Amino acid sequence: MAFSKKEEFTKEDMWLADIAKALAHPARIRILKILTSMNACMVGNIVEQLPLSQSTVSQHLKELKRVGLIDGEIDGPKVCYCINNKTLSKAKKEMDKLYSIICNC
Amino acid sequence: MAFSKKEEFTKEDMWLADIAKALAHPARIRILKILTSMNACMVGNIVEQLPLSQSTVSQHLKELKRVGLIDGEIDGPKVCYCINNKTLSKAKKEMDKLYSIICNC
DNA sequence: AAGATTTATCGTATATTTACGATGAACGAT
DNA sequence: ATCGTTCATCGTAAATATACGATAAATCTT
């Protein structure tokens, strides 16, 4: 992103852009769907369902966690990930707000 | 993105991820809002309202155009940009669909 | 025709993203 | 205590993204 000038934008636009960035890879969209369909699950379970290595999936999980869209809970040597519905609700709300502003529909 | 494995995902997830990528910068969200508030406008008009150089704004416009969220019409030496409501509607619809799948709200 | 205006593109620098294998850290099981 | 399992992190490579100034291309104005 080089030396980005993001400070010059509103907090709302920056937050939404950040959420959009987290959604900007099909693997991460897939992960959210997987977590929903299984309610919650271990990393290994997610890796199985994606055409990516364990380390790459771990990075995608980290990105989703960074923006708060998912939570990870340590369970022995495993880690159980799940959707963070609070952040997701907020994301939906803000996204709807954006569309209500810019969309004629 | 290195050598991305995006071929292994569904078209829907890839399309949505691509739309999200286009929204993944506050300047581009701002541009969509500006285009809405002014209905349509020239590049210079947009540049005025952003803390970015003309060439950088031009790149952001190109990214929005790439995914079809905006259209540009040449008008003399100027170019008039406007929202593409068709793509935007589809984006909203697909985004809603995603949220309806993954969101408990 | 010459000059001004407008915008896209080029060239460039730096940061970030995506991917992988290898390694390390934490835990459970033997 | 050692071994296997699970996952994050490190190191690395290549592609993209972001930003800018400079330049080119197209069009208006004079």
Short mmCIF file of C-alpha atoms (C1' of nucleotides) in Angstrom, two decimals:
data_model
loop_
_atom_site.label_atom_id
_atom_site.label_comp_id
_atom_site.label_asym_id
_atom_site.label_seq_id
_atom_site.Cartn_x
_atom_site.Cartn_y
_atom_site.Cartn_z
CA MET A 1 0.00 0.00 0.00
CA ALA A 2 3.06 2.15 0.07
CA PHE A 3 2.70 5.12 2.40
CA SER A 4 -1.04 5.31 2.40
CA LYS A 5 -2.95 8.48 3.05
CA LYS A 6 -5.79 6.71 4.77
CA GLU A 7 -5.70 9.11 7.70
CA GLU A 8 -7.38 11.64 5.49
CA PHE A 9 -10.59 9.64 5.19
CA THR A 10 -13.43 9.17 7.63
CA LYS A 11 -13.27 6.43 10.24
CA GLU A 12 -16.42 4.89 8.76
CA ASP A 13 -15.00 4.67 5.25
CA MET A 14 -11.74 3.27 6.58
CA TRP A 15 -13.50 0.67 8.68
CA LEU A 16 -15.68 -0.46 5.82
CA ALA A 17 -12.73 -0.57 3.46
CA ASP A 18 -10.90 -2.72 5.99
CA ILE A 19 -13.82 -5.14 6.23
CA ALA A 20 -13.99 -5.23 2.43
CA LYS A 21 -10.28 -6.03 2.36
CA ALA A 22 -10.87 -8.97 4.68
CA LEU A 23 -13.55 -10.24 2.29
CA ALA A 24 -11.38 -9.62 -0.76
CA HIS A 25 -10.25 -13.21 -1.24
CA PRO A 26 -12.42 -16.18 -2.16
CA ALA A 27 -10.68 -18.35 0.41
CA ARG A 28 -11.79 -16.03 3.18
CA ILE A 29 -15.37 -15.92 1.95
CA ARG A 30 -15.25 -19.70 1.80
CA ILE A 31 -13.88 -19.87 5.33
CA LEU A 32 -16.75 -17.77 6.64
CA LYS A 33 -19.22 -20.09 4.94
CA ILE A 34 -17.47 -23.16 6.32
CA LEU A 35 -17.48 -21.75 9.83
CA THR A 36 -21.19 -21.05 9.51
CA SER A 37 -22.08 -24.46 8.15
CA MET A 38 -20.14 -26.23 10.87
CA ASN A 39 -21.00 -23.69 13.53
CA ALA A 40 -17.37 -23.71 14.65
CA CYS A 41 -14.37 -25.74 13.70
CA MET A 42 -10.74 -26.62 13.96
CA VAL A 43 -8.14 -25.31 11.58
CA GLY A 44 -7.47 -28.77 10.19
CA ASN A 45 -11.10 -29.07 9.25
CA ILE A 46 -10.93 -25.85 7.29
CA VAL A 47 -7.66 -26.78 5.60
CA GLU A 48 -9.23 -30.01 4.38
CA GLN A 49 -11.87 -28.07 2.51
CA LEU A 50 -9.57 -25.59 0.82
CA PRO A 51 -7.01 -25.99 -1.97
CA LEU A 52 -4.38 -24.25 0.13
CA SER A 53 -1.64 -25.27 2.51
CA GLN A 54 -2.06 -25.18 6.27
CA SER A 55 0.20 -22.17 6.64
CA THR A 56 -1.65 -20.21 3.99
CA VAL A 57 -5.01 -20.98 5.58
CA SER A 58 -3.56 -19.86 8.90
CA GLN A 59 -2.69 -16.52 7.33
CA HIS A 60 -6.21 -16.11 5.97
CA LEU A 61 -7.63 -16.89 9.41
CA LYS A 62 -5.32 -14.28 10.88
CA GLU A 63 -6.64 -11.66 8.46
CA LEU A 64 -10.27 -12.47 9.33
CA LYS A 65 -9.38 -12.35 13.01
CA ARG A 66 -7.56 -9.03 12.57
CA VAL A 67 -10.79 -7.27 11.61
CA GLY A 68 -12.78 -9.20 14.20
CA LEU A 69 -14.92 -11.22 11.82
CA ILE A 70 -13.91 -14.45 13.54
CA ASP A 71 -12.69 -15.56 16.95
CA GLY A 72 -10.33 -18.37 17.80
CA GLU A 73 -10.46 -20.31 21.02
CA ILE A 74 -7.62 -22.57 22.09
CA ASP A 75 -8.78 -26.07 22.85
CA GLY A 76 -5.82 -28.21 23.78
CA PRO A 77 -3.42 -28.37 20.87
CA LYS A 78 -6.25 -27.39 18.56
CA VAL A 79 -7.84 -24.02 17.91
CA CYS A 80 -11.57 -23.68 17.46
CA TYR A 81 -12.62 -20.84 15.18
CA CYS A 82 -16.06 -19.33 14.94
CA ILE A 83 -17.85 -16.39 13.41
CA ASN A 84 -18.02 -13.22 15.51
CA ASN A 85 -21.65 -12.29 14.98
CA LYS A 86 -21.29 -8.90 16.59
CA THR A 87 -18.70 -7.72 14.10
CA LEU A 88 -20.51 -9.41 11.25
CA SER A 89 -23.77 -7.64 12.16
CA LYS A 90 -21.98 -4.34 12.26
CA ALA A 91 -20.37 -5.06 8.90
CA LYS A 92 -23.73 -5.89 7.39
CA LYS A 93 -25.25 -2.75 8.84
CA GLU A 94 -22.49 -0.50 7.57
CA MET A 95 -22.47 -2.22 4.20
CA ASP A 96 -26.24 -1.71 3.93
CA LYS A 97 -25.74 1.92 4.85
CA LEU A 98 -23.21 2.32 2.08
CA TYR A 99 -25.48 0.70 -0.47
CA SER A 100 -28.41 2.81 0.67
CA ILE A 101 -26.30 5.86 -0.07
CA ILE A 102 -24.85 4.82 -3.39
CA CYS A 103 -27.34 2.38 -4.82
CA ASN A 104 -30.47 3.22 -6.79
CA CYS A 105 -32.20 -0.01 -5.91
CA MET B 1 -1.12 -12.34 -4.74
CA ALA B 2 1.71 -14.51 -5.95
CA PHE B 3 0.44 -17.39 -8.08
CA SER B 4 -3.05 -17.43 -6.73
CA LYS B 5 -5.15 -20.54 -6.62
CA LYS B 6 -8.37 -18.70 -7.21
CA GLU B 7 -9.41 -21.08 -9.97
CA GLU B 8 -10.24 -23.57 -7.28
CA PHE B 9 -13.07 -21.50 -5.85
CA THR B 10 -16.60 -20.95 -7.10
CA LYS B 11 -17.32 -18.20 -9.59
CA GLU B 12 -19.68 -16.59 -7.09
CA ASP B 13 -17.10 -16.42 -4.33
CA MET B 14 -14.50 -15.09 -6.76
CA TRP B 15 -16.83 -12.44 -8.09
CA LEU B 16 -17.81 -11.27 -4.64
CA ALA B 17 -14.19 -11.26 -3.50
CA ASP B 18 -13.34 -9.14 -6.51
CA ILE B 19 -16.09 -6.65 -5.70
CA ALA B 20 -14.86 -6.56 -2.10
CA LYS B 21 -11.36 -5.89 -3.38
CA ALA B 22 -12.64 -2.91 -5.34
CA LEU B 23 -14.24 -1.58 -2.15
CA ALA B 24 -11.15 -2.27 -0.09
CA HIS B 25 -9.83 1.29 -0.10
CA PRO B 26 -11.45 4.32 1.54
CA ALA B 27 -10.69 6.44 -1.50
CA ARG B 28 -12.77 4.15 -3.69
CA ILE B 29 -15.67 4.15 -1.23
CA ARG B 30 -15.40 7.91 -1.15
CA ILE B 31 -15.42 8.06 -4.95
CA LEU B 32 -18.63 6.05 -5.12
CA LYS B 33 -20.24 8.43 -2.66
CA ILE B 34 -19.03 11.45 -4.59
CA LEU B 35 -20.36 10.05 -7.87
CA THR B 36 -23.71 9.45 -6.20
CA SER B 37 -23.96 12.89 -4.63
CA MET B 38 -23.10 14.61 -7.89
CA ASN B 39 -24.92 12.08 -10.05
CA ALA B 40 -21.94 12.01 -12.40
CA CYS B 41 -18.76 13.95 -12.62
CA MET B 42 -15.43 14.71 -14.16
CA VAL B 43 -12.18 13.34 -12.88
CA GLY B 44 -10.97 16.78 -11.89
CA ASN B 45 -14.00 17.18 -9.69
CA ILE B 46 -13.21 13.97 -7.88
CA VAL B 47 -9.55 14.80 -7.52
CA GLU B 48 -10.48 18.08 -5.84
CA GLN B 49 -12.32 16.20 -3.12
CA LEU B 50 -9.63 13.66 -2.35
CA PRO B 51 -6.23 14.00 -0.67
CA LEU B 52 -4.58 12.19 -3.57
CA SER B 53 -2.85 13.13 -6.77
CA GLN B 54 -4.59 13.05 -10.12
CA SER B 55 -2.69 9.99 -11.26
CA THR B 56 -3.51 8.08 -8.10
CA VAL B 57 -7.20 8.94 -8.39
CA SER B 58 -7.08 7.79 -11.99
CA GLN B 59 -5.78 4.42 -10.82
CA HIS B 60 -8.58 4.11 -8.28
CA LEU B 61 -11.13 4.93 -10.98
CA LYS B 62 -9.58 2.27 -13.16
CA GLU B 63 -10.00 -0.33 -10.41
CA LEU B 64 -13.67 0.59 -9.92
CA LYS B 65 -14.17 0.45 -13.67
CA ARG B 66 -12.41 -2.92 -13.89
CA VAL B 67 -15.13 -4.58 -11.83
CA GLY B 68 -17.86 -2.60 -13.54
CA LEU B 69 -18.95 -0.52 -10.56
CA ILE B 70 -18.55 2.68 -12.55
CA ASP B 71 -18.61 3.75 -16.17
CA GLY B 72 -16.67 6.51 -17.84
CA GLU B 73 -17.91 8.44 -20.81
CA ILE B 74 -15.62 10.63 -22.83
CA ASP B 75 -16.90 14.18 -23.12
CA GLY B 76 -14.47 16.26 -25.07
CA PRO B 77 -11.15 16.32 -23.30
CA LYS B 78 -12.90 15.38 -20.08
CA VAL B 79 -14.25 12.07 -18.89
CA CYS B 80 -17.54 11.83 -17.10
CA TYR B 81 -17.77 9.02 -14.58
CA CYS B 82 -20.94 7.62 -13.11
CA ILE B 83 -22.14 4.72 -11.02
CA ASN B 84 -23.13 1.58 -12.89
CA ASN B 85 -26.35 0.75 -11.09
CA LYS B 86 -26.67 -2.63 -12.68
CA THR B 87 -23.40 -3.91 -11.29
CA LEU B 88 -24.02 -2.17 -8.00
CA SER B 89 -27.42 -3.83 -7.65
CA LYS B 90 -25.91 -7.19 -8.38
CA ALA B 91 -23.15 -6.53 -5.83
CA LYS B 92 -25.72 -5.61 -3.22
CA LYS B 93 -27.75 -8.69 -4.00
CA GLU B 94 -24.78 -11.02 -3.81
CA MET B 95 -23.49 -9.35 -0.68
CA ASP B 96 -26.92 -9.73 0.94
CA LYS B 97 -26.89 -13.36 -0.08
CA LEU B 98 -23.53 -13.87 1.58
CA TYR B 99 -24.68 -12.20 4.77
CA SER B 100 -27.89 -14.22 4.78
CA ILE B 101 -25.74 -17.34 4.72
CA ILE B 102 -23.15 -16.35 7.28
CA CYS B 103 -24.89 -13.86 9.51
CA ASN B 104 -27.12 -14.62 12.48
CA CYS B 105 -28.97 -11.34 12.25
"C1'" DA C 1 -1.32 26.19 -36.00
"C1'" DA C 2 -0.21 27.04 -31.00
"C1'" DG C 3 -1.29 26.80 -26.42
"C1'" DA C 4 -4.13 25.36 -22.56
"C1'" DT C 5 -6.83 21.81 -20.31
"C1'" DT C 6 -7.96 17.26 -19.07
"C1'" DT C 7 -7.06 12.62 -18.20
"C1'" DA C 8 -4.62 8.13 -18.86
"C1'" DT C 9 -0.47 5.89 -18.82
"C1'" DC C 10 4.52 5.19 -17.88
"C1'" DG C 11 8.22 4.74 -14.83
"C1'" DT C 12 9.48 4.13 -10.30
"C1'" DA C 13 9.69 3.27 -5.30
"C1'" DT C 14 7.88 1.02 -1.38
"C1'" DA C 15 4.56 -1.75 1.10
"C1'" DT C 16 1.43 -5.44 1.23
"C1'" DT C 17 -0.51 -9.83 -0.21
"C1'" DT C 18 -0.37 -14.54 -1.33
"C1'" DA C 19 1.71 -18.72 -1.32
"C1'" DC C 20 4.75 -22.47 0.29
"C1'" DG C 21 7.85 -25.38 3.18
"C1'" DA C 22 10.24 -25.52 7.46
"C1'" DT C 23 10.40 -24.74 12.10
"C1'" DG C 24 8.76 -23.89 16.75
"C1'" DA C 25 5.51 -24.01 20.60
"C1'" DA C 26 1.87 -26.12 23.06
"C1'" DC C 27 -0.54 -29.90 24.32
"C1'" DG C 28 -2.17 -34.94 24.66
"C1'" DA C 29 -1.01 -39.57 24.72
"C1'" DT C 30 2.10 -43.36 25.54
"C1'" DA D 1 10.27 -38.02 29.36
"C1'" DT D 2 9.29 -38.81 24.48
"C1'" DC D 3 6.45 -38.81 20.52
"C1'" DG D 4 2.76 -37.38 17.60
"C1'" DT D 5 -0.64 -33.85 16.59
"C1'" DT D 6 -2.06 -29.26 15.82
"C1'" DC D 7 -1.42 -24.76 14.67
"C1'" DA D 8 1.16 -20.24 14.38
"C1'" DT D 9 5.11 -18.09 12.86
"C1'" DC D 10 9.43 -17.51 10.19
"C1'" DG D 11 11.77 -17.12 6.00
"C1'" DT D 12 11.32 -16.49 1.33
"C1'" DA D 13 9.69 -15.60 -3.43
"C1'" DA D 14 6.71 -13.53 -6.65
"C1'" DA D 15 2.72 -10.74 -7.66
"C1'" DT D 16 -0.20 -6.65 -6.55
"C1'" DA D 17 -1.32 -2.37 -4.61
"C1'" DT D 18 -0.51 2.41 -3.57
"C1'" DA D 19 1.50 6.59 -4.33
"C1'" DC D 20 3.84 10.21 -6.99
"C1'" DG D 21 5.78 13.06 -10.83
"C1'" DA D 22 6.45 13.18 -15.67
"C1'" DT D 23 4.79 12.48 -20.03
"C1'" DA D 24 1.59 11.43 -23.79
"C1'" DA D 25 -2.83 11.80 -26.09
"C1'" DA D 26 -6.96 13.96 -27.00
"C1'" DT D 27 -9.65 17.83 -27.28
"C1'" DC D 28 -10.96 22.51 -26.80
"C1'" DT D 29 -9.74 27.66 -27.35
"C1'" DT D 30 -7.60 31.30 -29.45
#
